mmCIF file of C-alpha atoms and ligand atoms in Angstrom:
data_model
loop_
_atom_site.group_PDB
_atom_site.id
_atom_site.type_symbol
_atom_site.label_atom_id
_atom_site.label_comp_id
_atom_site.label_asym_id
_atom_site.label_seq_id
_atom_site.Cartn_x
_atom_site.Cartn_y
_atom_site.Cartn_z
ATOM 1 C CA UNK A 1 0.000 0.000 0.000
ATOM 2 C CA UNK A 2 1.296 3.173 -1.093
ATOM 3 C CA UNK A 3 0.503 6.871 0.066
ATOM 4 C CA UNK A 4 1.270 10.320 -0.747
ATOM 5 C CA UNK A 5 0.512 12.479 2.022
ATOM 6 C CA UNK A 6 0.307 16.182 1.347
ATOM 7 C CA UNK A 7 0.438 19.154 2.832
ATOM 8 C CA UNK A 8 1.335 22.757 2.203
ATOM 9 C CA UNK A 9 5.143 23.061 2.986
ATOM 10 C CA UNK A 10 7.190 25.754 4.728
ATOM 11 C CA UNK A 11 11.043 26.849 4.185
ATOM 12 C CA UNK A 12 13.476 25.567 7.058
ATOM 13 C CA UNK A 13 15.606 28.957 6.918
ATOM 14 C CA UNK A 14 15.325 32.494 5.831
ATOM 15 C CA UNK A 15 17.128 32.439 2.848
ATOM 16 C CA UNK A 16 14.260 29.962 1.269
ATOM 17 C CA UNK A 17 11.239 32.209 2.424
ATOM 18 C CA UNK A 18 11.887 34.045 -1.159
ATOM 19 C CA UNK A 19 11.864 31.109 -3.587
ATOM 20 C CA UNK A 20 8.677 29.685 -1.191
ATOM 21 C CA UNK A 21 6.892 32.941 -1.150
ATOM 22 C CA UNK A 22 7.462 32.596 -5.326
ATOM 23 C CA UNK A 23 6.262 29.310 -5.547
ATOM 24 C CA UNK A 24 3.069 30.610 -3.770
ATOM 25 C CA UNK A 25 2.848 33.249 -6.127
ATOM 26 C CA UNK A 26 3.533 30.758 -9.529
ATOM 27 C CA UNK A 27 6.478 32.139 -10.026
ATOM 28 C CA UNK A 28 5.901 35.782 -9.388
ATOM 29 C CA UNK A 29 8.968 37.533 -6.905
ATOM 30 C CA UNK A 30 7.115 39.183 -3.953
ATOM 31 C CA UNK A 31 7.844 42.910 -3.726
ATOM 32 C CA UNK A 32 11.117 43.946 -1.143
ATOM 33 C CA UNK A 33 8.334 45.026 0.479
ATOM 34 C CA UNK A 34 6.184 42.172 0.735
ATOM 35 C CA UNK A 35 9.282 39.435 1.263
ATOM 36 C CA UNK A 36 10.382 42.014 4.590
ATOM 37 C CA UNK A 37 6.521 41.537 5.784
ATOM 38 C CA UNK A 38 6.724 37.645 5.706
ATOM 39 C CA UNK A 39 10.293 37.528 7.151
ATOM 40 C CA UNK A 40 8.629 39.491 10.321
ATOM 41 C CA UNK A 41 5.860 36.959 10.505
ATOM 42 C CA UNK A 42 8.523 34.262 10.481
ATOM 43 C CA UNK A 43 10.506 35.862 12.739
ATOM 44 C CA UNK A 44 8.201 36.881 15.187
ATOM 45 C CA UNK A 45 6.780 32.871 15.789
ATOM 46 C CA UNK A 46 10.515 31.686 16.107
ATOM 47 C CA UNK A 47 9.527 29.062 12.851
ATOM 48 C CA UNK A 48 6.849 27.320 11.615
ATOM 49 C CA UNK A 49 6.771 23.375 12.772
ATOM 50 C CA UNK A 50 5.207 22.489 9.799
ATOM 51 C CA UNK A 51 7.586 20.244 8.048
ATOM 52 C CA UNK A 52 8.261 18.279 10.924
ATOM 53 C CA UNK A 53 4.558 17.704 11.798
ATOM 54 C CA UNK A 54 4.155 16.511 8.953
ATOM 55 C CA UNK A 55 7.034 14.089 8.723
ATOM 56 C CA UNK A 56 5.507 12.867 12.163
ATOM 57 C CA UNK A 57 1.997 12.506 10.286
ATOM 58 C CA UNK A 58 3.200 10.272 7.795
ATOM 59 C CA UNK A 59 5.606 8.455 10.352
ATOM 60 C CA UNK A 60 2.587 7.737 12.598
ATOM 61 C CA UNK A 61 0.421 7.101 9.228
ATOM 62 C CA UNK A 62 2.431 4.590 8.202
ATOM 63 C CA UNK A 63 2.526 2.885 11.164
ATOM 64 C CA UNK A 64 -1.089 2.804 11.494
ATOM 65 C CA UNK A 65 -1.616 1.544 8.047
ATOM 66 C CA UNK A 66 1.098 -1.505 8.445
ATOM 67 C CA UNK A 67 -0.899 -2.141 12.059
ATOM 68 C CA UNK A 68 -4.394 -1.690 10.027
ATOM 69 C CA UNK A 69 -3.424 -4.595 6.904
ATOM 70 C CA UNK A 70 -4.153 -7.705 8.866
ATOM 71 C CA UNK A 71 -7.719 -6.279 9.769
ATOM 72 C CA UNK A 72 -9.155 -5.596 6.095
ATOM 73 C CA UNK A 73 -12.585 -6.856 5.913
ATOM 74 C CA UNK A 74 -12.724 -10.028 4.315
ATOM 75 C CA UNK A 75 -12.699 -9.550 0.817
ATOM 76 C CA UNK A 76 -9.884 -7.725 0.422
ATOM 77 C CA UNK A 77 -8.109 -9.985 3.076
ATOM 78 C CA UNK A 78 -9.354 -12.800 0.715
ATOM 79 C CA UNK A 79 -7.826 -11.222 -2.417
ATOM 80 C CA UNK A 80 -4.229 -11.914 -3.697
ATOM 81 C CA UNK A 81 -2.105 -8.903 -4.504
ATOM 82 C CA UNK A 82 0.898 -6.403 -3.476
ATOM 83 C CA UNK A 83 -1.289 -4.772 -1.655
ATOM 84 C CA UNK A 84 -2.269 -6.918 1.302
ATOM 85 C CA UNK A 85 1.061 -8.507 1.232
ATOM 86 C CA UNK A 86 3.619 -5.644 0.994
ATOM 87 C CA UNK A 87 3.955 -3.324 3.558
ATOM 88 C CA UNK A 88 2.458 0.307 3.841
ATOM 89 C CA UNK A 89 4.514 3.381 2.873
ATOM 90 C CA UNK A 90 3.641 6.919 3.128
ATOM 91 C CA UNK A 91 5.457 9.531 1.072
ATOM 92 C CA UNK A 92 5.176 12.959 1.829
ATOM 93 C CA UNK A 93 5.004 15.794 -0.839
ATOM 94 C CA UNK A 94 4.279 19.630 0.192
ATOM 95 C CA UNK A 95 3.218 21.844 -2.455
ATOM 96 C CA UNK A 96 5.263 24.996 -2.053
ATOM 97 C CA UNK A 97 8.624 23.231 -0.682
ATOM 98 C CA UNK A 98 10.734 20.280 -0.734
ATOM 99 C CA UNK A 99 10.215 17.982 -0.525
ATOM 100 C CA UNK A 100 8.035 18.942 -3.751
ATOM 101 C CA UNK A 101 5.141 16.814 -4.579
ATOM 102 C CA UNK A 102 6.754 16.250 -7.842
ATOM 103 C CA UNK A 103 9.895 14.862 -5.715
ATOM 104 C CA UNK A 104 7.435 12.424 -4.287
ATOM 105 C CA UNK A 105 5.927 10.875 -7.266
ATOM 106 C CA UNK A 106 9.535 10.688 -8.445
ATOM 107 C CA UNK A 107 10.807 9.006 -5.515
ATOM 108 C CA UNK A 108 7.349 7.000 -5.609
ATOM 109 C CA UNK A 109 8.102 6.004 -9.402
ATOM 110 C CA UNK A 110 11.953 4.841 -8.397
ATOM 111 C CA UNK A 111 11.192 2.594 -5.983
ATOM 112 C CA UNK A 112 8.896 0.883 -8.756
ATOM 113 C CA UNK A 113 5.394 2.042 -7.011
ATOM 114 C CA UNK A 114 2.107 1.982 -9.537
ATOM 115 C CA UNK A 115 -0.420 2.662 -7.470
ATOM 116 C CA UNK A 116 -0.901 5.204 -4.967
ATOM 117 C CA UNK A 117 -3.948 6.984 -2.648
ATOM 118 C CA UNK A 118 -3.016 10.313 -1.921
ATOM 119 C CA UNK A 119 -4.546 12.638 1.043
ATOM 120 C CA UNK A 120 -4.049 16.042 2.026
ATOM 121 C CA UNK A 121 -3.454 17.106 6.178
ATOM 122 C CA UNK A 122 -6.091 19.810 5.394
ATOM 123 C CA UNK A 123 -9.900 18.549 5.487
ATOM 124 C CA UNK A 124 -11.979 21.146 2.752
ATOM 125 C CA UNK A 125 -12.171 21.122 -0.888
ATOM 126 C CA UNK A 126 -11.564 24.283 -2.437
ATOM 127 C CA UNK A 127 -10.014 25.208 -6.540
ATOM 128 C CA UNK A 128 -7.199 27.382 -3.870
ATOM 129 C CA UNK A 129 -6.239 24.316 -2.035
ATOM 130 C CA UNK A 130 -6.998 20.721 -2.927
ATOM 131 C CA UNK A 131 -7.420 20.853 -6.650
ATOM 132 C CA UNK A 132 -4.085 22.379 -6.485
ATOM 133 C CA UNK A 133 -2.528 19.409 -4.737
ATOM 134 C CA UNK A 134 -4.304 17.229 -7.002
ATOM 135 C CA UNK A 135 -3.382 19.682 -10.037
ATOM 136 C CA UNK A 136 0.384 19.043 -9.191
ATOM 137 C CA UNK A 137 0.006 14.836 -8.608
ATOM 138 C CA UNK A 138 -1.298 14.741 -12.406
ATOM 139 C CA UNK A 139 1.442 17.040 -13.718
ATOM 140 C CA UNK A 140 3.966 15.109 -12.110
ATOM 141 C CA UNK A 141 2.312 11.810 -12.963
ATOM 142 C CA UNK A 142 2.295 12.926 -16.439
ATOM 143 C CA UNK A 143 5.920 13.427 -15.921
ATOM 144 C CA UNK A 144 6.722 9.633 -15.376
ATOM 145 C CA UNK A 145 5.590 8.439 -19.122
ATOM 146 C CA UNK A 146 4.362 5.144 -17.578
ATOM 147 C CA UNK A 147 0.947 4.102 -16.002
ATOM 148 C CA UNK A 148 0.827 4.859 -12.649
ATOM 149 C CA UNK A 149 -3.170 4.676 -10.375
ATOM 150 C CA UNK A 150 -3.900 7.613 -8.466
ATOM 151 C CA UNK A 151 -6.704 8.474 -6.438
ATOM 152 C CA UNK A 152 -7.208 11.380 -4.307
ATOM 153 C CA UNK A 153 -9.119 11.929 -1.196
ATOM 154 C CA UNK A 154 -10.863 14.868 -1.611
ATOM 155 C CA UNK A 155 -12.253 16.120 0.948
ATOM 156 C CA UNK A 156 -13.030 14.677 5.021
ATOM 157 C CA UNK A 157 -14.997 17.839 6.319
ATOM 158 C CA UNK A 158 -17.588 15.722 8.312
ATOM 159 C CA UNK A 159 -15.486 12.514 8.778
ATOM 160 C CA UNK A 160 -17.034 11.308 12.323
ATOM 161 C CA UNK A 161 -13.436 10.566 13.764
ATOM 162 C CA UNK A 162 -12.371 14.280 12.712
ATOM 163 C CA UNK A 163 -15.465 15.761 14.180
ATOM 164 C CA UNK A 164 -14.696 14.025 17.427
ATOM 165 C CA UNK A 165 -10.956 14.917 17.334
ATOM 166 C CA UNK A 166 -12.148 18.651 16.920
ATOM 167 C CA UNK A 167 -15.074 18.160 19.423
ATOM 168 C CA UNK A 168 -12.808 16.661 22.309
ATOM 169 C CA UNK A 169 -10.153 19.973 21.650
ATOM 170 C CA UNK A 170 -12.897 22.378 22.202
ATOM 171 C CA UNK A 171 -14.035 20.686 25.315
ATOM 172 C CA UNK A 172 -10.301 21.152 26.695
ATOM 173 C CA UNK A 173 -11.045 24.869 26.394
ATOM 174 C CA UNK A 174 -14.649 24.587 27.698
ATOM 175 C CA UNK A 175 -12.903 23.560 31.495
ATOM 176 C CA UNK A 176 -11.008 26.965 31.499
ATOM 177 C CA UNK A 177 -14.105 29.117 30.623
ATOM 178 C CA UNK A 178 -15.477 31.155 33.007
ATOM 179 C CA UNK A 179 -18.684 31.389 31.687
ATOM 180 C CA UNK A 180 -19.573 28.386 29.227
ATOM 181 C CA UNK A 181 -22.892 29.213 28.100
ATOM 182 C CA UNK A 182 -22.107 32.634 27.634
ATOM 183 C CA UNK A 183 -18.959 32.397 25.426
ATOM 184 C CA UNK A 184 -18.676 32.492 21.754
ATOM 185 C CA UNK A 185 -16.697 29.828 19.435
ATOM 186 C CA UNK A 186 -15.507 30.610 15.967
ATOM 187 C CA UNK A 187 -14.477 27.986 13.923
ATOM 188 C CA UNK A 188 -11.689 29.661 10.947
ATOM 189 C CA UNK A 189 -10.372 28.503 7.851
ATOM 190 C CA UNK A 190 -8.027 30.120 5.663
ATOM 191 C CA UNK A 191 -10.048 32.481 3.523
ATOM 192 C CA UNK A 192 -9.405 31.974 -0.550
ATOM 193 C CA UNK A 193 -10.737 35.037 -3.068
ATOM 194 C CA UNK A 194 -14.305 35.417 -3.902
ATOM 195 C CA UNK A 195 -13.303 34.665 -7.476
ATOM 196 C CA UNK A 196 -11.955 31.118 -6.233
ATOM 197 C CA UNK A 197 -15.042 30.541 -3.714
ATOM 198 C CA UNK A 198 -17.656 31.138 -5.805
ATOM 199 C CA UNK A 199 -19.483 28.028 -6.035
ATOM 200 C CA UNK A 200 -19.728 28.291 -2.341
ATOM 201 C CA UNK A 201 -18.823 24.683 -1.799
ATOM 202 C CA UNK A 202 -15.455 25.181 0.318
ATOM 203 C CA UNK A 203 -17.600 27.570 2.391
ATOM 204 C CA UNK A 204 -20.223 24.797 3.219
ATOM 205 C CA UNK A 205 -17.667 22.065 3.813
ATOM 206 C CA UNK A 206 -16.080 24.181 6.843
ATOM 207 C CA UNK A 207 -19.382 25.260 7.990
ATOM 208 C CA UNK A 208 -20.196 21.652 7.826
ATOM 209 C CA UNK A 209 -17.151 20.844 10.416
ATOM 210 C CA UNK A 210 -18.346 24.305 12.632
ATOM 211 C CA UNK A 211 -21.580 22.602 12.755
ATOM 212 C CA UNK A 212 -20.394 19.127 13.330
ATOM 213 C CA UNK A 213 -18.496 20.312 16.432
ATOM 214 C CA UNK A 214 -21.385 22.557 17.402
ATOM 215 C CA UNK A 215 -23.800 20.222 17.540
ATOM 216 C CA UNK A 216 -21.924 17.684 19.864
ATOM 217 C CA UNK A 217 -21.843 20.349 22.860
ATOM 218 C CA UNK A 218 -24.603 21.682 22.017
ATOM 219 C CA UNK A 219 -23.099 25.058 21.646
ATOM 220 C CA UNK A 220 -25.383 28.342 21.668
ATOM 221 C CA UNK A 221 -23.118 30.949 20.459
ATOM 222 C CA UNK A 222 -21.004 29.980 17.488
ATOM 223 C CA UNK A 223 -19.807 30.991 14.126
ATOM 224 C CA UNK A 224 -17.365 30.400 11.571
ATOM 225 C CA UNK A 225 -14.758 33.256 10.457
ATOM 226 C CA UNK A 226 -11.841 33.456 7.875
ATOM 227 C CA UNK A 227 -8.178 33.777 8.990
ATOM 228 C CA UNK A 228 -5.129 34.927 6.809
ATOM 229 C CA UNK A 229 -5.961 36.139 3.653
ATOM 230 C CA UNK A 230 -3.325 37.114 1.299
ATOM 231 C CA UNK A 231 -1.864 39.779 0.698
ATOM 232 C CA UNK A 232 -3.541 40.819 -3.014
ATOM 233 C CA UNK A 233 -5.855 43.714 -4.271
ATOM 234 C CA UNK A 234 -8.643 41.307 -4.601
ATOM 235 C CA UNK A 235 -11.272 40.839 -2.322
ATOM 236 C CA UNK A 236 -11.166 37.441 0.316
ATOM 237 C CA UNK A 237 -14.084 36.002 1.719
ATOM 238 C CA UNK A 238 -14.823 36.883 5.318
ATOM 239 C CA UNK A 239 -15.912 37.908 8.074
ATOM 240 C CA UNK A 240 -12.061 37.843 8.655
ATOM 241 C CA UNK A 241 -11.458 36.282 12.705
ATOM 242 C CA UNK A 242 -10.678 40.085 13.593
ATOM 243 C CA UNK A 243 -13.476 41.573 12.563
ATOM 244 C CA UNK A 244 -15.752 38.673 13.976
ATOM 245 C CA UNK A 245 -13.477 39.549 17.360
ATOM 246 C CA UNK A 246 -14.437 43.070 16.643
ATOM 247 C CA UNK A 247 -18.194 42.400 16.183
ATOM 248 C CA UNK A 248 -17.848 39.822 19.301
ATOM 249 C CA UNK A 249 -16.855 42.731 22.214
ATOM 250 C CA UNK A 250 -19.786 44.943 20.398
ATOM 251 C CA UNK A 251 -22.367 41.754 20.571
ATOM 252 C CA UNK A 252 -21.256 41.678 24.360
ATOM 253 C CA UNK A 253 -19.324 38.526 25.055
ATOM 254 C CA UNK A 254 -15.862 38.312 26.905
ATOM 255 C CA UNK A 255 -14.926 35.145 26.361
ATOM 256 C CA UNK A 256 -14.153 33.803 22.694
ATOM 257 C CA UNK A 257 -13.094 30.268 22.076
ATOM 258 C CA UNK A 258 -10.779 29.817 17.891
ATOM 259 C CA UNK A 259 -11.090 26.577 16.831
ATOM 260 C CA UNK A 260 -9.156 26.168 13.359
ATOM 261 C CA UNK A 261 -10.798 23.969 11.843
ATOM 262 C CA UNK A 262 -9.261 24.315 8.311
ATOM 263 C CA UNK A 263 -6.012 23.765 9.942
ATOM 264 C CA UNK A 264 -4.808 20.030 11.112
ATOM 265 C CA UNK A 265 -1.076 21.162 12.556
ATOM 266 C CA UNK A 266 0.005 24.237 14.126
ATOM 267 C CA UNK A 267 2.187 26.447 11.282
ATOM 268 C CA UNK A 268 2.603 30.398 10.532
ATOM 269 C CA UNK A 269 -0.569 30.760 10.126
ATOM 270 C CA UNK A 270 -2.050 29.520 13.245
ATOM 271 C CA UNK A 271 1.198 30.824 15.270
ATOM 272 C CA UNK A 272 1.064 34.269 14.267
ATOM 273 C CA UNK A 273 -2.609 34.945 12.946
ATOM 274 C CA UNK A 274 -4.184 33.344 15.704
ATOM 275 C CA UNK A 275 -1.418 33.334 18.455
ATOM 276 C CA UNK A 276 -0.296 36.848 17.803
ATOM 277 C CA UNK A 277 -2.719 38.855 15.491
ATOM 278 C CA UNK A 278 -5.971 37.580 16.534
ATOM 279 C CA UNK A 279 -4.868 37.556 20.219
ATOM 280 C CA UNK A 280 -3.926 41.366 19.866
ATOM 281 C CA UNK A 281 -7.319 42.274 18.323
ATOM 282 C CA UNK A 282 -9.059 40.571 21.577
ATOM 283 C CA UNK A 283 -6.114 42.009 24.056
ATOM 284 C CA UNK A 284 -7.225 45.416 22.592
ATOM 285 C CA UNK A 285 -11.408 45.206 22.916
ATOM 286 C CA UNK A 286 -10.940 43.257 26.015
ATOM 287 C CA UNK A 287 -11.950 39.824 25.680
ATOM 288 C CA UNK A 288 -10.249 36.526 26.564
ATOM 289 C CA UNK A 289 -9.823 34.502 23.357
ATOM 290 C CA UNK A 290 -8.588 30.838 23.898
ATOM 291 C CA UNK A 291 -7.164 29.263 20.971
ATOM 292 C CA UNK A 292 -8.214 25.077 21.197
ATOM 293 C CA UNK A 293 -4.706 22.441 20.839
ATOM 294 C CA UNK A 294 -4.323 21.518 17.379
ATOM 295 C CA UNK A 295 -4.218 18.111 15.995
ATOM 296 C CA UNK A 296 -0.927 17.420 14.651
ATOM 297 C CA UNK A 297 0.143 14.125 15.056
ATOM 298 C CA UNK A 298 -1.984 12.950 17.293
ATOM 299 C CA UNK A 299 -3.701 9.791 17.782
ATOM 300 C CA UNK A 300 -6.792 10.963 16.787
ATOM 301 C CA UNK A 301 -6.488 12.933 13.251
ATOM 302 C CA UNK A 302 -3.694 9.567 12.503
ATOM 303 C CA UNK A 303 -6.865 7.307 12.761
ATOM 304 C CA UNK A 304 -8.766 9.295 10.299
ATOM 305 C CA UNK A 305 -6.004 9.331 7.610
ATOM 306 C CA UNK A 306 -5.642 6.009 8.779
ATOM 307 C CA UNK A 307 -9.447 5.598 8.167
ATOM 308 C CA UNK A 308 -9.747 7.741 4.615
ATOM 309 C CA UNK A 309 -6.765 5.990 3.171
ATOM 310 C CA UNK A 310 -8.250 2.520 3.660
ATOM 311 C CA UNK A 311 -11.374 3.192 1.992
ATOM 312 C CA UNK A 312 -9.647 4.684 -0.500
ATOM 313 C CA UNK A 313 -7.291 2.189 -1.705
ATOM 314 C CA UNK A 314 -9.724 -0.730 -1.254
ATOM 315 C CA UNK A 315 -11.856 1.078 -4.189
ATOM 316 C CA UNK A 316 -9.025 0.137 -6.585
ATOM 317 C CA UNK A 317 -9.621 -2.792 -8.570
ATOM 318 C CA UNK A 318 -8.092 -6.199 -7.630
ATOM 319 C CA UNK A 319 -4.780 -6.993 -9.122
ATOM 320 C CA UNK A 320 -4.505 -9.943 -11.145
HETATM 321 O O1 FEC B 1 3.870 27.476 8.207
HETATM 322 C C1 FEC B 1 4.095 27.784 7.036
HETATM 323 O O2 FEC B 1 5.227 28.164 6.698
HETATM 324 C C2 FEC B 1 3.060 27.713 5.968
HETATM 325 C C3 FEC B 1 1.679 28.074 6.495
HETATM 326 C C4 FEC B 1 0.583 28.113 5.434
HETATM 327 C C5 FEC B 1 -0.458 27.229 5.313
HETATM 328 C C6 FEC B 1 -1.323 27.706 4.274
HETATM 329 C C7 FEC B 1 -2.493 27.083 3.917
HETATM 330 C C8 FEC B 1 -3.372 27.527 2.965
HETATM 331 N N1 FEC B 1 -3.172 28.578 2.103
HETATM 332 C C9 FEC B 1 -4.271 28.712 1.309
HETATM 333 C C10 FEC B 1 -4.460 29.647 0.312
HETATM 334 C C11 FEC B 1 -3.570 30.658 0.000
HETATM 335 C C12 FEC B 1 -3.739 31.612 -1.076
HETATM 336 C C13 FEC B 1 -2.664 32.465 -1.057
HETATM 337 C C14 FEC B 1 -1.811 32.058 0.029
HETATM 338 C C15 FEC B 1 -0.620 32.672 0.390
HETATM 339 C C16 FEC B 1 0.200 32.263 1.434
HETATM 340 C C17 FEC B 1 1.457 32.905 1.805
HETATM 341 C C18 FEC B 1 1.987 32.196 2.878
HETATM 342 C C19 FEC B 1 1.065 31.111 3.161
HETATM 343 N N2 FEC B 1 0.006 31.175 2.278
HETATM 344 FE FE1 FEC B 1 -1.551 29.850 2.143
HETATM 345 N N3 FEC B 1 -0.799 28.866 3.755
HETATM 346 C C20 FEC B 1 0.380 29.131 4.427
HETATM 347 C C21 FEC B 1 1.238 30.198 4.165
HETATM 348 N N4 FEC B 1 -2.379 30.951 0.652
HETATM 349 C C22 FEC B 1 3.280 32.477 3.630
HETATM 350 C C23 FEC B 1 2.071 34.132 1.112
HETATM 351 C C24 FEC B 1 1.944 35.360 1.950
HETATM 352 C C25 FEC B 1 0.507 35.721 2.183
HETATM 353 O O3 FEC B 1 -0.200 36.025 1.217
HETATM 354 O O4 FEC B 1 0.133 35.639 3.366
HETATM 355 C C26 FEC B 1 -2.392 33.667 -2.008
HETATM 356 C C27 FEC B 1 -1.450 33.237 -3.109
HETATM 357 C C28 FEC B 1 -1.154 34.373 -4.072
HETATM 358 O O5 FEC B 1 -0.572 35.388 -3.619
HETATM 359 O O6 FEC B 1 -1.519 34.225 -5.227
HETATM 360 C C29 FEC B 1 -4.928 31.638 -2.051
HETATM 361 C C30 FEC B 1 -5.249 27.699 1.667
HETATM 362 C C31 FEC B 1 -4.693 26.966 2.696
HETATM 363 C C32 FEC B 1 -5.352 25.783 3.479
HETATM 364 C C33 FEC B 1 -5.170 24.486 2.746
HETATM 365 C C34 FEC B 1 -3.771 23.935 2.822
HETATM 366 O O7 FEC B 1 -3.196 23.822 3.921
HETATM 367 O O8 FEC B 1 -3.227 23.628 1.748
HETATM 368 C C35 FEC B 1 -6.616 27.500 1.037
HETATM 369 C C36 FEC B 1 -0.664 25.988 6.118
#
């Protein structure tokens, strides 16, 4: 069994935030400007842990997987084949830095792989995220100029084991409330552009996961809100998490629980727009924001890749 496990990528020193930050922008330099504004993000978290969380992911994954095989369900058990024989390997491929998910498929297509489920460590569908990852798979696979299977999860926004995983983070945060029933959650994302959002279908698959989570503790006051959206001219869907902080304090609460729900492991995004921006906005109007522990490799979020990645693969045909 063979896996590509995604996720977004970060640079591991300062003199790589340039050619990242131009990867992000397809090959477009940032402005001096712009490159000094993401150094100071970088700089103020220490680094983002991103890389490494991921390389713990697809440790854990893998060991998951190679403890899952013997407990297929009984056809697939039943059926000959490389894949309930050989053992699992995950291979891990980050869009914007190495190692590239076209350094992946490469490494995937040395060791003589053929077929392979891939999965993203970020749970919505959207044409800004996952059709991106999947955009770069088929340009890679294209690449190889043999036949290689590929299938993609696309999207887990309302996988049970994810809701609970979520659910059980926000009850961590419900102990250290003063008032439960009188504080608001937000559930963020990362915003995309309007233009990208459109058919509204990334914004119902997060709401989905808000509501998911909701439900379970019966929540009265929650909402979903959009973190970090880039720096361009055009406009990004919203309410942004500040502006939902600033509408909080004017709705009257004082307590304000961020659940990021788009976001599996803790990175720049979570470390300084959450940690550091967001917790500025509330420090300012006077409310307590508490940010809920984020998956990473935990446990938890491993059984649900482990979970996706099995269903997955056993919808490839049997090989003769
Ligand atoms: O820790 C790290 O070093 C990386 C954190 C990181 C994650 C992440 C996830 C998503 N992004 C998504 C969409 C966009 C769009 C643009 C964009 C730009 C940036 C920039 C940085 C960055 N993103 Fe990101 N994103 C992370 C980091 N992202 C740095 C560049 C500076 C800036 O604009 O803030 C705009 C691109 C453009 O300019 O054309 C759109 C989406 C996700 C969630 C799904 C996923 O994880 O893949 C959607 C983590």
């Amino acid at each position: 069994m063979n896996v590509l496990l995604m996720a977004y990528g970060t640079p591991y020193r300062r003199e790589e935030i340039e050619p990242y930050y131009t990867d992000i922008r397809r090959g477009r330099p940032p402005s001096p400007e712009l490159l000094a504004e993401l150094e100071e993000r970088y700089h103020q978290i220490g680094r983002s842990p991103l890389s490494e969380i991921t390389f713990a992911q697809a440790i854990r994954l893998e060991a998951a997987l190679n403890a899952a095989l013997p407990l297929f369900p009984e056809p697939l058990r039943a059926s000959p084949g490389p894949r309930v024989r050989g053992p699992a390997r995950v291979y891990v491929g980050t869009k914007h830095w190495h190692p590239f998910i076209a350094e992946a498929v490469q490494a995937m297509a040395e060791d003589g792989v053929e077929r392979a489920v891939g999965i993203v460590a970020a749970p919505h569908f959207s044409n800004r995220s996952i059709a991106e990852y999947r955009q770069k798979v088929e340009e890679a696979l294209a690449k190889l100029g043999r036949p290689f299977e590929f299938r993609l999860v696309e999207a887990y926004p309302d996988h049970p084991g994810y809701i609970e995983a979520l659910t059980n983070r926000v009850l961590e945060q419900l102990w250290r409330l003063r008032e439960p029933r009188a504080a608001l959650f937000l559930f963020t994302a990362h915003s995309i552009p309007e233009k990208s959002a459109g058919d509204g279908v990334y914004q119902a698959q997060v709401r989905a996961t808000a509501e998911g989570v909701a439900r379970r503790l019966g929540l009265l006051h929650w909402d979903v809100a959009w973190q970090s959206a880039g720096r361009t001219p055009e406009p990004w869907i919203g309410p942004d998490v500040n502006e939902r902080l600033e509408r909080a304090a004017a709705q009257g609460f004082s307590e304000v629980v961020v659940t990021a729900v788009g976001f599996p492991s803790d990175h720049l995004e979570v470390f300084y727009d959450l940690d550091y921006e967001a917790q500025n906005t509330a420090a300012r109007l006077g409310l307590r924001l508490l940010r809920t522990r984020s998956l990473n490799a935990d446990p938890d979020y491993i059984g649900v890749l482990r979970d996706l990645v099995l269903r997955e693969w056993a919808s490839f045909p049997v090989l003769e």
